[in-house]
Coordinates of C-alpha atoms in Angstrom, one line a residue:
X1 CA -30.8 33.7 -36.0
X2 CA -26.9 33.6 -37.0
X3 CA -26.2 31.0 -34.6
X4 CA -26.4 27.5 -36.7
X5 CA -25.1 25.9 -33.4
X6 CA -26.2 24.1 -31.1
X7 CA -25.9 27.6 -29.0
X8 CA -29.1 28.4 -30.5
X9 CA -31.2 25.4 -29.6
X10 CA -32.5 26.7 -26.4
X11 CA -33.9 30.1 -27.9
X12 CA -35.7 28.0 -30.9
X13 CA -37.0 25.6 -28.3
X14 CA -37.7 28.2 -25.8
X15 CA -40.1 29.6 -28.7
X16 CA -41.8 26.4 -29.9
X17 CA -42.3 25.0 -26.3
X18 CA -41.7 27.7 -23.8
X19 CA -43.8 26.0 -20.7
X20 CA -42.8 22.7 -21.6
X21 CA -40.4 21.1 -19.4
X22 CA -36.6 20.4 -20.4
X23 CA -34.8 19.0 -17.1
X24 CA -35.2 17.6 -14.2
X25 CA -32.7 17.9 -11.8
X26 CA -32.8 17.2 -8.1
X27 CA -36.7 16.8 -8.0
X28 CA -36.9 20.6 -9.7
X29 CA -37.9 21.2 -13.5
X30 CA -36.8 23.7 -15.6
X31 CA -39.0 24.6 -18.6
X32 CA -37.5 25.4 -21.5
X33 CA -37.9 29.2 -21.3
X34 CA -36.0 29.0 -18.2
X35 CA -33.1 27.0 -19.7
X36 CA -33.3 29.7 -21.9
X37 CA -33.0 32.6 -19.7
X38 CA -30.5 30.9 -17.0
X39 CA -28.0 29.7 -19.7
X40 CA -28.5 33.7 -21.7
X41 CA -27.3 34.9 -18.4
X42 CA -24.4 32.4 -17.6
X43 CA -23.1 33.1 -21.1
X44 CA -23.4 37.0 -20.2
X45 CA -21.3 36.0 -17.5
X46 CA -18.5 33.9 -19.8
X47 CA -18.3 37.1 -22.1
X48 CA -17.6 38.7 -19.4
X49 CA -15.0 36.5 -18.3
X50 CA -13.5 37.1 -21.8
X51 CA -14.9 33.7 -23.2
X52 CA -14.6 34.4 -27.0
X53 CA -15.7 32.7 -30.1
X54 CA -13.1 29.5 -30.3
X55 CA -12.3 30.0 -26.3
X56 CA -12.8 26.8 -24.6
X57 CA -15.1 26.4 -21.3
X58 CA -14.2 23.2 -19.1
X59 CA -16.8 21.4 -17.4
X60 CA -15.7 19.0 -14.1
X61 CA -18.0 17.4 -12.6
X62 CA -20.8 14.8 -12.0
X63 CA -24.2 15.1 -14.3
X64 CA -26.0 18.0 -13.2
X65 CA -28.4 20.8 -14.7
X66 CA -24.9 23.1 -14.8
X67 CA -23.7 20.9 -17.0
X68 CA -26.0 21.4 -20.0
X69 CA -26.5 25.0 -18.9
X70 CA -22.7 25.5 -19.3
X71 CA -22.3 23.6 -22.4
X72 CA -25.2 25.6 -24.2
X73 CA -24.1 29.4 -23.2
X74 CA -20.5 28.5 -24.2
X75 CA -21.9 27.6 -27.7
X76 CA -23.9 30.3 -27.9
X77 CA -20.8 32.8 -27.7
X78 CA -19.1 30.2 -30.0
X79 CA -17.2 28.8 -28.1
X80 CA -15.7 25.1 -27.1
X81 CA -17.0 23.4 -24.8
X82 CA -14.6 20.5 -22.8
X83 CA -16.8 18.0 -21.0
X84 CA -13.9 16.4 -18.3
X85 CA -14.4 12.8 -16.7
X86 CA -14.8 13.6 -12.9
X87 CA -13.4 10.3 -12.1
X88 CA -9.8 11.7 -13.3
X89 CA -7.0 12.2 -10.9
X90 CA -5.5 15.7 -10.7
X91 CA -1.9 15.3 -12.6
X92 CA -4.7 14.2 -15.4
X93 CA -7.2 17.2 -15.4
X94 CA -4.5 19.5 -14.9
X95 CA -2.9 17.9 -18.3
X96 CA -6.1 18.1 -20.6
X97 CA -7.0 22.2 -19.0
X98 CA -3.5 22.8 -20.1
X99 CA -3.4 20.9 -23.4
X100 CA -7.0 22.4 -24.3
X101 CA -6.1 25.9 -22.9
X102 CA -9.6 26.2 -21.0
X103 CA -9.8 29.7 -19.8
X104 CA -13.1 29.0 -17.7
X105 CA -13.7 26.0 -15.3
X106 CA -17.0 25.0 -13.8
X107 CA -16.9 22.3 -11.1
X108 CA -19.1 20.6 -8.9
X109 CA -18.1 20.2 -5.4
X110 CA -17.4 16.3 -5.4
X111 CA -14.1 17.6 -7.7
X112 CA -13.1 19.8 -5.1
X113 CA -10.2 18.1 -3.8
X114 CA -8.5 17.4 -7.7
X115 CA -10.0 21.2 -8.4
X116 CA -8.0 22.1 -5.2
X117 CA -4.7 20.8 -6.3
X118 CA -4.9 21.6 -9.7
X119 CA -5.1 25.0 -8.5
X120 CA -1.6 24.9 -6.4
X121 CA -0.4 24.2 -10.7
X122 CA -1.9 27.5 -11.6
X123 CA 1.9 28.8 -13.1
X124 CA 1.5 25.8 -15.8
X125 CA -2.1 26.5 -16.4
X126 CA -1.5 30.7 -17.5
X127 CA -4.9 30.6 -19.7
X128 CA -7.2 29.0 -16.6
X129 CA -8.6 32.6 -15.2
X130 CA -11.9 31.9 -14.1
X131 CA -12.8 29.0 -12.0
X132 CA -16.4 28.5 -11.2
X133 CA -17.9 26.5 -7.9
X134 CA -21.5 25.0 -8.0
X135 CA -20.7 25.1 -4.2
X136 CA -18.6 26.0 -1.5
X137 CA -16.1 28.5 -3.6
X138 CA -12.8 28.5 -2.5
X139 CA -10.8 32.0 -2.4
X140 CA -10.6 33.6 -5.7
X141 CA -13.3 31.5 -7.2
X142 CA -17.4 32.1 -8.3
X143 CA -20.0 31.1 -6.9
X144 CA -22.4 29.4 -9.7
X145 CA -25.8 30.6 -8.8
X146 CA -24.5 34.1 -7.7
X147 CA -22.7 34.5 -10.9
X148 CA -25.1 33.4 -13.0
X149 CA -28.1 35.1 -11.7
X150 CA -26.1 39.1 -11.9
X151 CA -26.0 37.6 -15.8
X152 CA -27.7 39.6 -18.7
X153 CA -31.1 38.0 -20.1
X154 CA -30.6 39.7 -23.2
X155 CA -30.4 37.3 -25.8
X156 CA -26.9 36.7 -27.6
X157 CA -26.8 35.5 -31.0
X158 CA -23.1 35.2 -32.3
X159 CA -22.4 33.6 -35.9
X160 CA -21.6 29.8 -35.4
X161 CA -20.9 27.8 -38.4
X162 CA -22.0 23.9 -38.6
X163 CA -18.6 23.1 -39.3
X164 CA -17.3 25.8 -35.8
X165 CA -15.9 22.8 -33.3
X166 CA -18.5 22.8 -30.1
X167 CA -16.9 19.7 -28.3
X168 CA -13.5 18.7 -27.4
X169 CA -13.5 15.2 -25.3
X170 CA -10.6 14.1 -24.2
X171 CA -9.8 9.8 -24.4
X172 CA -7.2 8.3 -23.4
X173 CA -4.3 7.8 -25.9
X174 CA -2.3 4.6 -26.8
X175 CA 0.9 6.5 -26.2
X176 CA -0.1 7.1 -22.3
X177 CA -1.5 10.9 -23.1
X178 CA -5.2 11.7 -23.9
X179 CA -5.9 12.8 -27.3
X180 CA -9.1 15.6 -27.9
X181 CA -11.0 14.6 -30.0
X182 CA -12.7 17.1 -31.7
X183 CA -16.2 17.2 -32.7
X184 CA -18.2 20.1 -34.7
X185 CA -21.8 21.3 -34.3
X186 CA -22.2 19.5 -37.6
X187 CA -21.3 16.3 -36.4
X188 CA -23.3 16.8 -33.3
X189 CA -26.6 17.4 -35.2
X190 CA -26.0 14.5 -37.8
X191 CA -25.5 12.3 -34.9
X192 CA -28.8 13.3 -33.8
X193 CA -30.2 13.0 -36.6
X194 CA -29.3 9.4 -36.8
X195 CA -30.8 8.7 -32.9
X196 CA -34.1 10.6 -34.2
X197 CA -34.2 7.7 -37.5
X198 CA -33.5 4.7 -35.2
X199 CA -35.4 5.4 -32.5
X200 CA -38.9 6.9 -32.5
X201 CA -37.8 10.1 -30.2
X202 CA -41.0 12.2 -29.3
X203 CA -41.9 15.5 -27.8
X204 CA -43.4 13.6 -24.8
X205 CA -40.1 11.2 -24.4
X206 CA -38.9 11.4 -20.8
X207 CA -35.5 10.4 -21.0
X208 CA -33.6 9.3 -18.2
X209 CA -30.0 10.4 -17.8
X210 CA -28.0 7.8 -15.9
X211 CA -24.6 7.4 -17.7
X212 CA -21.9 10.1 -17.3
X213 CA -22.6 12.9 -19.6
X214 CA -19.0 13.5 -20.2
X215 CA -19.3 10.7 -22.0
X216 CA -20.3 11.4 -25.9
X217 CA -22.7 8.8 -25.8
X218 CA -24.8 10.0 -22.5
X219 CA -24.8 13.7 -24.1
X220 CA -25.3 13.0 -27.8
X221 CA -27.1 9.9 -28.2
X222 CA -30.0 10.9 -25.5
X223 CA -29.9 14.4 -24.0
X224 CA -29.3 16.6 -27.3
X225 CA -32.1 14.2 -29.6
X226 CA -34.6 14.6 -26.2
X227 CA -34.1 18.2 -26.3
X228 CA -34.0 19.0 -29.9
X229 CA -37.9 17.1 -29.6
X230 CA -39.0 18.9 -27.0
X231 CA -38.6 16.3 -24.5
X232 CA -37.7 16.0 -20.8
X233 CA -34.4 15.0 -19.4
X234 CA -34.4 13.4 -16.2
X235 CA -30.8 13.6 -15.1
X236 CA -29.6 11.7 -12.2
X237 CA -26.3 12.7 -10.6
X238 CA -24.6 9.3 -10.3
X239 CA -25.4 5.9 -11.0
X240 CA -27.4 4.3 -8.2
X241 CA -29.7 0.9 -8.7
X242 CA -32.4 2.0 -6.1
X243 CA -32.7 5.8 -7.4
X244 CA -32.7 3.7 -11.2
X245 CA -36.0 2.3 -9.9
X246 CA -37.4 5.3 -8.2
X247 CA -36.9 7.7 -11.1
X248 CA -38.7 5.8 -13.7
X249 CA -42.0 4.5 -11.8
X250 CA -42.0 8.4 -10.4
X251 CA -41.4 10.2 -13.7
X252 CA -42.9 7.5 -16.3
X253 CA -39.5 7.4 -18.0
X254 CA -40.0 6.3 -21.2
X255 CA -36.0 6.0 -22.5
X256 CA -32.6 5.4 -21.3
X257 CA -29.3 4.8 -21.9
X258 CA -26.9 2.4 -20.3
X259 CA -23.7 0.1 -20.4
X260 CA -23.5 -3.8 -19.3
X261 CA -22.6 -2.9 -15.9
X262 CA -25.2 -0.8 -15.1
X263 CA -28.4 -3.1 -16.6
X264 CA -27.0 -6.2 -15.3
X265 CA -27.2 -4.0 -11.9
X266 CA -30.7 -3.8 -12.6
X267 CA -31.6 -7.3 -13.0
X268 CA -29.3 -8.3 -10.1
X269 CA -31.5 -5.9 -7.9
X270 CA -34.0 -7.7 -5.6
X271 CA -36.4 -5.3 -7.2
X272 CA -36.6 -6.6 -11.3
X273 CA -39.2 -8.8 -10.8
X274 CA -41.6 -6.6 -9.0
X275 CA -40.5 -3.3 -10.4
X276 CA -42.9 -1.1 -12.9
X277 CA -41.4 -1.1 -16.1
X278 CA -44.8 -0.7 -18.3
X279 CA -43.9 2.9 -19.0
X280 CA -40.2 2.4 -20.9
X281 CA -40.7 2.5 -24.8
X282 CA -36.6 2.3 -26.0
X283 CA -33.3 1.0 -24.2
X284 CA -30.3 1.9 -25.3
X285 CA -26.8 0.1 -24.8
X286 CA -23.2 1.5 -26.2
X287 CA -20.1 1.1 -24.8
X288 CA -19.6 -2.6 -25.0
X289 CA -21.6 -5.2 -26.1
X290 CA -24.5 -6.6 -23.9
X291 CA -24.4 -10.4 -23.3
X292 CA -26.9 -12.3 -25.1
X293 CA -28.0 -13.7 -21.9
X294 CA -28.6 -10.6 -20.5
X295 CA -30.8 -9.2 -23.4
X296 CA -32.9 -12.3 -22.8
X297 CA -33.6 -11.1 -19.5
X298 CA -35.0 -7.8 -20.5
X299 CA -36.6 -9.7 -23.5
X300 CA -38.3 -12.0 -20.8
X301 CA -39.7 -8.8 -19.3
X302 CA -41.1 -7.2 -22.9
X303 CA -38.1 -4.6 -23.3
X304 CA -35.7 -4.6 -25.8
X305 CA -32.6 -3.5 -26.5
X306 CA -31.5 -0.9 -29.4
X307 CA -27.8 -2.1 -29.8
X308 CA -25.0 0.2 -31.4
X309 CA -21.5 0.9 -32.1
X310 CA -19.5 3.9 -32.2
X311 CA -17.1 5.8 -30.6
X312 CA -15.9 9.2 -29.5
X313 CA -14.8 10.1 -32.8
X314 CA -17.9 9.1 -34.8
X315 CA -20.1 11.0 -32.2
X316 CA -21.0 8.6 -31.4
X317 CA -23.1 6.6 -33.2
X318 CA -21.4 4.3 -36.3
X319 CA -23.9 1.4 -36.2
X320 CA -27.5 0.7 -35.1
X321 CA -29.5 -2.1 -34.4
X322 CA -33.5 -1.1 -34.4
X323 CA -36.2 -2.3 -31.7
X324 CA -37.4 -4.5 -34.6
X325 CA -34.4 -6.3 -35.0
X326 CA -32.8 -7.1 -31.7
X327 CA -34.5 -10.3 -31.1
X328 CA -33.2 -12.0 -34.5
X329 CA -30.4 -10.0 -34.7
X330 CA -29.0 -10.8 -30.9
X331 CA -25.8 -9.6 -30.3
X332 CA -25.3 -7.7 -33.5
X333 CA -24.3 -3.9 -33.3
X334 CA -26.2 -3.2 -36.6
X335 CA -26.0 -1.7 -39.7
X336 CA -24.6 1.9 -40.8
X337 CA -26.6 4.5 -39.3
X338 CA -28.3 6.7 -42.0
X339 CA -26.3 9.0 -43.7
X340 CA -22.7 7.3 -42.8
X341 CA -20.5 4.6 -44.6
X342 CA -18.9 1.5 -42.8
X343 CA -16.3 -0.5 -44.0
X344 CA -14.9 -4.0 -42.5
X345 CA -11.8 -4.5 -44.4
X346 CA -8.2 -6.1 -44.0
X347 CA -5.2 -4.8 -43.4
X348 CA -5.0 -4.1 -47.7
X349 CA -8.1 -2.5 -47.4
X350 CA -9.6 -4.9 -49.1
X351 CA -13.3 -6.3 -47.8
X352 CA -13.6 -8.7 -45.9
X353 CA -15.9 -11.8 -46.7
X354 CA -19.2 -12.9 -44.4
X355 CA -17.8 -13.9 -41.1
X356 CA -13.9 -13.0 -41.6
X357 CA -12.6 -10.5 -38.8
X358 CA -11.3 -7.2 -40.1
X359 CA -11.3 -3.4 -38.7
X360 CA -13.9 -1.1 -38.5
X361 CA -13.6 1.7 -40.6
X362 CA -16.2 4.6 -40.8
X363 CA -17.0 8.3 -42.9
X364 CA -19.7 10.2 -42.9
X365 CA -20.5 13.3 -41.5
X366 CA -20.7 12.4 -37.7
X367 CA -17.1 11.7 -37.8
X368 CA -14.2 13.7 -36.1
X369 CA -12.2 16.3 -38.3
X370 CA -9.3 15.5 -36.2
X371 CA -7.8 15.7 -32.6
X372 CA -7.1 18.7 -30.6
X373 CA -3.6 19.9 -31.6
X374 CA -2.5 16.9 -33.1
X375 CA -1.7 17.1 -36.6
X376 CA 0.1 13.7 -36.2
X377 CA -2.7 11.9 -34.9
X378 CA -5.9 13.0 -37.0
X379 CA -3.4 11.8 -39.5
X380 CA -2.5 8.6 -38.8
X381 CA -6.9 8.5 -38.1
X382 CA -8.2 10.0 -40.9
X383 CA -7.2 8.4 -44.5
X384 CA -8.0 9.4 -48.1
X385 CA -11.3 9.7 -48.1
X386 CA -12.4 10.9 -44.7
X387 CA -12.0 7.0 -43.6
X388 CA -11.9 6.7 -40.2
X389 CA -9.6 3.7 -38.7
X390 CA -11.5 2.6 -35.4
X391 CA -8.9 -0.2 -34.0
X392 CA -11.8 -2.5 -33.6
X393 CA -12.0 -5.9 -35.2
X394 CA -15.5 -7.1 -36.5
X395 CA -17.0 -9.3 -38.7
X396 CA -20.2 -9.2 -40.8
X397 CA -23.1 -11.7 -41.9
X398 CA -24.5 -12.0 -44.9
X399 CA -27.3 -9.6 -44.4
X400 CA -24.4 -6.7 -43.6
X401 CA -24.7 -6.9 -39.9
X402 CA -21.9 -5.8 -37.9
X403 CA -20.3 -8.0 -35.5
X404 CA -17.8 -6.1 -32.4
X405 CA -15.1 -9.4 -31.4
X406 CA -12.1 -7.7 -30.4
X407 CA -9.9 -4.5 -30.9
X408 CA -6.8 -4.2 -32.9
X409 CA -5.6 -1.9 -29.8
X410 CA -5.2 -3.1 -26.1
X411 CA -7.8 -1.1 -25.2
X412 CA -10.8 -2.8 -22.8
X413 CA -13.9 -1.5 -21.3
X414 CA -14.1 -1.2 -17.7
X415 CA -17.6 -0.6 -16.5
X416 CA -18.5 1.7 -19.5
X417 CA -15.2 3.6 -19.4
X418 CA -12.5 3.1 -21.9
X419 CA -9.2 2.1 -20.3
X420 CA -6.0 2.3 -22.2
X421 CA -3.0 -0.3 -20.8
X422 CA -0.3 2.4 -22.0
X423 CA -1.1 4.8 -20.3
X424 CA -1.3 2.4 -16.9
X425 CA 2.2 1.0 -18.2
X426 CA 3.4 4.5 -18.7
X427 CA 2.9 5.2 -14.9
X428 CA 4.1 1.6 -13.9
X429 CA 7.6 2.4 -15.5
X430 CA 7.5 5.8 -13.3
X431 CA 7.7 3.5 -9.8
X432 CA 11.2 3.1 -8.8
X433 CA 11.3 -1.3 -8.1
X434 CA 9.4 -2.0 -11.5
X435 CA 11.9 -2.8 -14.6
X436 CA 9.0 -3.7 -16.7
X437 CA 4.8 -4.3 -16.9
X438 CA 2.2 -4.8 -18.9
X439 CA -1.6 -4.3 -18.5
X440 CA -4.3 -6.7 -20.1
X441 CA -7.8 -6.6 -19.6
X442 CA -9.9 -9.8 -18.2
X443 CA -13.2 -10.8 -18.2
X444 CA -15.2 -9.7 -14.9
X445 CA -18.9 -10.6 -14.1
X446 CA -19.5 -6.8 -12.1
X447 CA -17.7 -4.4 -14.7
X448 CA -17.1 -6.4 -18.4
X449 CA -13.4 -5.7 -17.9
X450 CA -11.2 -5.2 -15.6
X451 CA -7.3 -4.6 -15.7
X452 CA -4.8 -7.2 -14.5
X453 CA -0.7 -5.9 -14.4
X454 CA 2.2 -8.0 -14.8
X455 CA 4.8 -6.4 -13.3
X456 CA 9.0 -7.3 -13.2
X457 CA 10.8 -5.8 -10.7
X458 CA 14.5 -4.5 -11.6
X459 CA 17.2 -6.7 -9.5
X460 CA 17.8 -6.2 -6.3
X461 CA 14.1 -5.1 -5.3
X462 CA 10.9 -6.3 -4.1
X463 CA 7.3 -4.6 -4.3
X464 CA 4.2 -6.3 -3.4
X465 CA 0.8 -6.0 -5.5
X466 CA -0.9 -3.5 -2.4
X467 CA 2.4 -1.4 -3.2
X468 CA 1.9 -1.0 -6.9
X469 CA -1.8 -0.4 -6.4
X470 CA -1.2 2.2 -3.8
X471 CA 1.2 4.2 -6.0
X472 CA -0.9 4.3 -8.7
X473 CA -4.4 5.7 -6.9
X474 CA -3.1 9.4 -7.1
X475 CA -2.0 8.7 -10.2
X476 CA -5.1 7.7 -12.1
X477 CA -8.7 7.3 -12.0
X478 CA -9.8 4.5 -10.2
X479 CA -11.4 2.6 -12.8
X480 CA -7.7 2.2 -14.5
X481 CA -6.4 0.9 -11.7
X482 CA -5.7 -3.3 -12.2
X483 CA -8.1 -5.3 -9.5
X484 CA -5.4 -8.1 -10.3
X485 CA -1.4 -7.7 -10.0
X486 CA 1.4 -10.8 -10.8
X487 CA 4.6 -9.7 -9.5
X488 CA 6.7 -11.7 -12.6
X489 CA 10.2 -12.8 -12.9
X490 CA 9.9 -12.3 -17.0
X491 CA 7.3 -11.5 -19.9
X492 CA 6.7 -13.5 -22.6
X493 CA 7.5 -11.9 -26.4
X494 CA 8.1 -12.0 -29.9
X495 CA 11.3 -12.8 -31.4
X496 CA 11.1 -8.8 -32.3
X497 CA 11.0 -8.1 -28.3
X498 CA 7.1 -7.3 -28.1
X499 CA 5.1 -8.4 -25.3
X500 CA 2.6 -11.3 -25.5
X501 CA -0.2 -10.5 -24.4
X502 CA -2.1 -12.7 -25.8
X503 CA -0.1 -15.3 -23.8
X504 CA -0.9 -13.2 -20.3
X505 CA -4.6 -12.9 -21.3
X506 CA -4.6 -17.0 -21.5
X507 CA -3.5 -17.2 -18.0
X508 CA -5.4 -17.9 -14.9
X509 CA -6.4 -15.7 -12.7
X510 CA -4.1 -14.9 -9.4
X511 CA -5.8 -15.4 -6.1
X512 CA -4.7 -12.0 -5.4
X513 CA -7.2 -9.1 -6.0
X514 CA -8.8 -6.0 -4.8
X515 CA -12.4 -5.4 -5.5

C-alpha cells in the first residue's frame, strides 16, 4: 500500500478485523469492513468533486459517524482534512473556509442556519464548490447518504507521505484571527503512539466518544489509538449527563475522555452513587486541569484519572501522567510522553529550578511544522531546534513532574474550549458606544472559566451589559461570550499604557450576570 497515511488505516484494519466492530453511532454499528467500503465510496465521490492530493475537505458539524468517514476518504486521496468547531458563528466559519481554501464542505443539519448564511458569502469563498448535507440539502447542495452510496467501492490507494499535512485545526489567535495549525500524518501516528504507551489501549477497548471531535484531543487522543487497536468507538453526538450514563452500563465502555466541566457533571448527577461504573478501565482529562477535589471523588469510587498536557500544536499530547501515578502524583500533568522533549525554562532559556514558574516549551515529533499560511506565526512558535513555545507557565518537582499554574497569554478555558480575550476585544472595539474593553477570565464552579468584559464607553454614550452581550451573539460562539460585563469609567495600566489585568482579575464579582 502507497498510502503511509492515515487514509490507509481503514483498508489495513478492514483486513485484520473485518467483522469486528469500529463505531457506534446512533444505536447502529459499523464493522470495520463497512467503514471501509462507505468511506472508499465517499472518497470516490470527493475525486469526483475534484478533491485532489493537498485539497482540503471541511467538516461542520456535531460528532457523528460522517465525521470520521469524511476525515478518512479525504486522507485517502491525500488530502486535508479541516475539522470546524460547530459552536462557531457564521462571520467565523466563513473566515477559516476562506483562509483554508476548503473546496468541499460536509455539514450536519444543526449548522444549517451558519451553513445557510455562509452560503449568501459564496463570491468571497470562490474555492467552496461542493457543499454536502447529512440532511435536509438545501438547493445546489448533496445529499450525504445519496452521494455516498452512487460512490465507487474500488479501493484507492494514492501515495501519502508521513510528513503529507492530514489536519488543519483552526484556534483562535491572540491577534483576534484563528491561526491553522497544521498537523501531519506523522504527528498524528506519534501522538498515538504515545496514548498506546500511557495507557494500556486494547483490541476489546470500547471507547466512549463524548468530547467534540473537532477538538484534537477527542479525535487523537481516543478515536484514532481505539481504531488503530481494533477497538470500538461509541460516539455520542453531544454531551448529555443522562445519555453519559446510559451509554456506558449499555455498551460496557471501558474508556473515555473528558474536560472538568463534563466529569464534575457526572458527579453532580443524582445518578453517581448508584450508577455502574465496574466496566471503565482508563479516564482521561485534557483541557484544563481537574481539581484535586474532584479526582478524589472518582478516586472514592475506584477510578482514576490519567492526567495530561498538551495542546493543538503538540497533537496533542506533551505530558502524561499514568494510572499508577495519579494518586501520589495529584494534580500533576506528568512527565514527557515517550518520544518527545519538554523544557520549563525562563524567559533566557535558561531552566528553571524545582518549583520556579517558567514556560512550557516542547519538540518532538508530535509537534506542529507550522500554521496554515503563516510564515510569521510558525516563526515566532517554532525556534532553533524545533522548540515549541506553548505560552503556558509551569513549574516542576524534583522528580520532573510538570505542574500547569497559569499562561503567559490571556487565554482561559471555558468548559473545555479555548477562549482568546483578543479576539472578544477585537469585536468589542467594533460596537459603536465602546471606547475601550478588555476581557479576563474568572473562576466558575459550572465551566472552569468563564469571561468577564470591562467595557468604557466613548463620551457622550451609554450601553448597558444586555446591549454589549446582545451585539456580540452573532458575532461569536457562545462560549466566548462574557457571563459578566462592568460598564467602566477607566482601565487600570502600566506606565507604558497596557491594561492591568491582573488588577481586573483581583476584583469582585459584579452582581450582574447571564448564565
Amino acid at each position: 500500500m502507497r498510502n503511509a497515511g492515515l487514509g490507509g488505516w481503514p483498508a489495513r484494519r478492514a483486513q485484520m478485523s473485518p467483522d469486528r466492530t469500529a463505531f457506534v453511532y446512533a444505536d447502529r454499528p459499523y464493522s470495520y469492513t463497512e467503514v471501509h467500503e462507505r468511506t472508499t465510496r465517499l472518497a470516490s465521490r470527493l475525486r469526483d468533486a475534484g478533491v485532489r492530493a493537498g485539497d482540503r475537505v471541511a467538516y461542520l458539524g456535531p460528532n457523528h459517524i460522517a465525521f470520521a468517514e469524511t476525515m478518512f476518504a479525504t486522507h485517502m486521496l491525500g488530502g486535508i482534512f479541516v475539522p470546524l468547531n460547530f459552536r462557531l458563528a457564521a462571520p467565523e466559519i466563513a473566515y477559516m473556509l476562506e483562509h483554508s481554501g476548503s473546496s468541499v464542505l460536509v455539514y450536519g443539519p444543526e449548522c444549517a442556519a451558519q451553513v445557510a448564511a455562509v452560503v449568501r458569502d459564496l463570491p468571497g469563498l470562490p474555492n467552496l464548490r461542493t457543499v454536502v448535507a447529512l440532511e435536509s440539502p438545501a438547493e445546489r447542495e448533496l445529499h450525504y447518504e445519496t452521494w455516498l452510496s452512487q460512490g465507487d467501492p474500488t479501493p484507492i490507494d494514492t501515495p501519502v507521505a508521513l510528513d503529507d499535512i492530514a489536519l488543519i485545526l483552526y484556534t483562535s489567535g491572540t491577534t483576534g484571527r484563528p491561526k491553522g495549525a497544521m498537523l501531519s500524518h506523522a504527528n498524528l501516528v506519534w501522538n498515538t503512539y504515545h496514548i498506546l504507551i500511557g495507557v494500556d489501549v486494547t483490541s476489546t477497548e470500547v471507547t466512549l466518544i463524548s468530547a467534540p471531535l473537532f477538538h484534537v484531543a477527542a479525535l487523537n487522543q481516543t478515536l484514532l489509538p481505539t481504531f488503530l487497536k481494533g477497538g470500538m468507538s461509541v460516539i455520542m453526538p453531544s454531551w448529555d449527563v443522562d445519555r453519559c450514563y446510559d451509554l456506558i452500563e449499555r455498551h460496557r465502555v471501558t474508556w473515555m475522555f473528558g474536560v472538568t466541566a463534563m466529569f464534575a457533571a457526572l458527579v453532580q448527577s443524582p445518578r453517581w452513587a448508584g450508577a455502574d461504573l465496574s466496566s471503565l478501565r482508563t479516564l482521561m482529562s485534557g483541557g484544563a486541569s481537574i481539581p484535586v477535589a474532584l479526582i478524589r471523588a472518582y478516586q472514592e469510587r475506584g477510578l482514576v484519572f490519567c492526567q495530561g498536557y498538551g495542546m493543538t500544536e503538540t497533537s496533542p499530547g506533551a505530558t502524561f501522567l499514568e494510572a499508577g501515578e495519579s494518586v501520589r502524583k495529584v494534580g500533576s500533568a506528568g512527565v514527557p510522553v515517550f518520544f518527545a522533549n519538554v523544557r520549563v525554562v525562563r524567559p533566557d532559556l535558561t531552566p528553571v529550578a524545582p518549583g520556579e514558574p517558567g514556560e512550557v516549551l516542547v519538540q518532538g515529533p508530535n509537534v506542529t511544522p507550522g500554521y496554515w499560511r503563516d510564515p510569521e506565526a510558525t516563526a515566532a512558535a517554532l525556534t532553533e531546534g524545533g522548540w515549541f513555545h506553548s505560552g503556558d507557565v509551569a513549574t516542576l518537582d524534583d522528580e520532573g513532574h510538570l505542574y500547569i499554574v497559569d499562561r503567559v497569554k490571556d487565554m482561559y478555558i471555558s468548559g473545555g474550549e479555548n477562549v482568546y480575550p483578543a479576539e472578544v476585544e477585537g469585536v468589542l472595539f467594533e460596537h459603536p458606544a465602546v471606547a475601550e474593553a478588555a476581557v479576563v477570565g474568572v473562576p466558575d464552579d459550572k465551566w472552569g472559566e468563564v469571561g468577564r468584559a470591562f467595557v468604557v464607553p466613548r463620551p457622550g454614550t451609554n450601553v448597558t451589559p444586555d446591549e454589549i452581550r446582545d451585539f456580540l451573539r452573532p458575532r461569536l460562539a457562545k462560549y466566548k461570550i462574557p457571563i459578566y460585563v462592568d460598564i467602566v469609567d477607566t482601565l487600570p495600566k502600566t506606565g507604558s499604557g497596557k491594561i492591568r489585568k491582573p488588577d481586573l482579575r483581583r476584583r469582585p464579582l459584579p452582581a450582574d450576570s447571564e448564565e
